[in-house]
XYZ file of C-alpha atoms in Angstrom:
186
model
C -34.862 32.179 34.752
C -32.335 29.488 34.571
C -29.272 29.110 36.882
C -26.329 27.223 35.437
C -24.552 25.035 38.042
C -20.748 25.411 38.233
C -20.057 21.865 37.935
C -21.675 21.611 34.427
C -19.361 20.645 31.443
C -18.743 23.342 28.959
C -20.935 23.117 25.850
C -19.514 21.694 22.776
C -18.384 24.438 20.243
C -21.254 25.303 17.772
C -20.924 24.987 14.247
C -19.728 22.046 11.907
C -16.938 19.846 12.895
C -13.645 20.032 10.916
C -13.902 16.901 8.679
C -10.356 15.060 8.601
C -8.614 15.461 5.122
C -8.484 12.859 2.339
C -5.174 11.346 3.395
C -6.376 10.646 6.777
C -9.608 9.253 5.875
C -8.354 7.048 3.210
C -4.850 5.992 4.327
C -3.955 6.928 8.081
C -7.292 5.878 9.744
C -7.500 2.647 8.222
C -4.008 1.676 8.995
C -4.572 2.808 12.542
C -7.846 0.810 12.650
C -5.927 -2.203 11.627
C -3.143 -1.508 14.191
C -5.793 -1.505 16.801
C -7.203 -4.784 15.478
C -4.436 -6.774 16.578
C -1.494 -6.302 14.178
C 1.755 -5.496 15.979
C 3.946 -2.603 14.912
C 6.369 -5.055 13.117
C 3.718 -6.808 11.480
C 2.068 -3.527 10.145
C 5.516 -2.158 8.996
C 5.895 -5.395 7.049
C 2.660 -5.261 5.573
C 3.113 -1.792 4.424
C 6.412 -2.678 3.142
C 5.285 -5.646 1.067
C 2.168 -3.921 -0.060
C 4.401 -0.994 -1.654
C 6.449 -3.677 -3.313
C 3.730 -5.796 -4.551
C 1.557 -2.808 -5.507
C 4.004 -1.703 -8.156
C 5.025 -5.058 -9.495
C 4.781 -5.502 -13.125
C 2.203 -8.270 -13.008
C -0.968 -6.321 -14.012
C -4.008 -8.253 -13.181
C -2.309 -10.702 -10.719
C -1.545 -8.405 -7.878
C -4.578 -9.384 -5.891
C -3.904 -13.004 -6.016
C -0.170 -12.517 -5.175
C -0.847 -10.257 -2.355
C -3.437 -12.478 -0.721
C -1.072 -15.467 -1.124
C 1.702 -13.550 0.610
C -0.564 -12.238 3.344
C -1.903 -15.691 4.070
C 1.441 -17.200 4.215
C 3.094 -14.706 6.331
C 0.012 -14.394 8.538
C -0.364 -10.891 7.887
C -3.854 -8.959 7.559
C -5.124 -9.415 4.063
C -7.149 -6.503 4.058
C -4.357 -4.172 4.890
C -2.146 -5.507 2.371
C -4.892 -5.350 -0.426
C -5.517 -1.799 0.595
C -1.841 -0.629 0.165
C -1.400 -2.455 -3.074
C -4.513 -0.990 -4.646
C -3.480 2.394 -3.494
C -0.351 1.966 -5.546
C -2.364 0.796 -8.674
C -1.617 4.189 -10.529
C 2.185 4.071 -9.891
C 1.918 0.402 -11.041
C 0.547 1.719 -14.371
C 3.080 4.491 -14.525
C 5.835 1.883 -14.196
C 4.561 -0.926 -16.258
C 5.852 0.125 -19.856
C 9.441 1.437 -18.602
C 9.837 -1.892 -16.759
C 8.704 -3.717 -19.822
C 11.166 -1.472 -22.104
C 14.076 -2.077 -19.663
C 13.175 -5.701 -19.026
C 13.307 -6.232 -22.712
C 16.549 -4.656 -23.286
C 17.837 -6.798 -20.232
C 16.835 -10.046 -21.972
C 17.405 -9.154 -25.597
C 14.123 -7.666 -26.962
C 15.382 -4.060 -26.514
C 15.026 -3.144 -30.191
C 11.384 -4.344 -30.638
C 10.309 -2.542 -27.358
C 12.422 0.782 -27.447
C 9.639 2.823 -28.499
C 6.519 0.714 -27.734
C 3.514 2.664 -26.724
C 0.267 1.699 -25.174
C -1.486 2.258 -28.353
C 0.794 -0.197 -30.070
C 0.260 -2.491 -27.358
C -3.570 -2.373 -27.683
C -3.425 -2.865 -31.485
C -1.189 -5.866 -30.943
C -3.394 -7.471 -28.476
C -6.417 -6.996 -30.840
C -4.789 -7.949 -34.293
C -1.797 -10.201 -33.533
C -2.076 -11.665 -30.066
C 0.547 -14.602 -30.528
C 3.137 -11.831 -31.921
C 2.729 -9.788 -28.708
C 2.956 -12.898 -26.415
C 6.027 -13.844 -28.102
C 7.360 -10.496 -27.568
C 6.339 -9.446 -24.034
C 6.960 -13.002 -22.330
C 10.791 -12.047 -22.277
C 10.170 -8.432 -21.445
C 7.992 -9.447 -18.613
C 10.354 -11.753 -17.263
C 13.066 -9.051 -17.343
C 10.815 -6.512 -15.772
C 10.127 -9.031 -12.987
C 13.791 -9.505 -12.502
C 14.372 -5.528 -12.519
C 11.360 -5.299 -9.963
C 12.551 -7.972 -7.589
C 16.287 -6.369 -7.331
C 14.481 -3.027 -6.503
C 11.753 -4.623 -4.133
C 14.283 -5.960 -1.575
C 15.593 -2.649 -0.545
C 12.257 -0.864 -0.768
C 10.860 -3.420 1.606
C 13.693 -3.329 3.956
C 13.657 0.563 4.131
C 10.052 0.690 4.731
C 10.083 -2.119 7.329
C 12.927 -0.636 9.263
C 11.713 2.901 8.882
C 7.962 2.496 9.756
C 8.570 0.099 12.705
C 9.678 2.776 15.261
C 6.960 5.008 13.817
C 4.133 2.607 14.420
C 5.796 1.697 17.811
C 5.510 5.345 18.833
C 1.766 5.414 17.569
C 0.893 2.418 19.623
C 2.482 3.974 22.793
C 0.810 7.369 22.114
C -2.570 5.588 21.682
C -2.112 3.363 24.796
C -1.324 6.563 26.804
C -4.431 8.477 25.451
C -6.403 5.259 26.380
C -5.083 5.006 29.702
C -5.755 8.742 30.468
C -9.465 8.212 29.082
C -10.335 5.179 31.238
C -11.503 6.163 34.695
C -9.502 5.036 37.535
C -11.524 2.446 39.731
C -12.003 3.898 43.223
C -10.852 1.729 46.219
């Protein structure tokens, strides 16, 4: 016969523990871990803003190098910036051809790129690479101009919008840590 003491802690609930959702595991938890690792709320907000802008830049294949350079120059967390950039790769791929089309129109290559498809691009790369380089350099420059104009307000909105959110998260986290640490008896 066993006797349970009145001071014993309640047993944890039996059964499987709830697994956090995909968004929390892939995006929120890594960002919160980076916040705990020394990034201030302002730095984390800037990292998210720049990561979002650089992640959709029409510089396919150069995103990692550019993001690393920006993170090192601004003394931001390279891993956090890379995470955000690479999470936005599908969006970058969706925006690449429209930005090239509009960039071509902006700099005078609109007729050649009006109905340009991905399969035509692949064909040109394989069979006439010099023609495609001549055609795309102006479109790429125009796409970069469009992206740069659009990126400034996006970074500003994300920075000023997320900074108070991250400050609240830090305060909430500090409050829960303060409650969790035992008070030293005197």
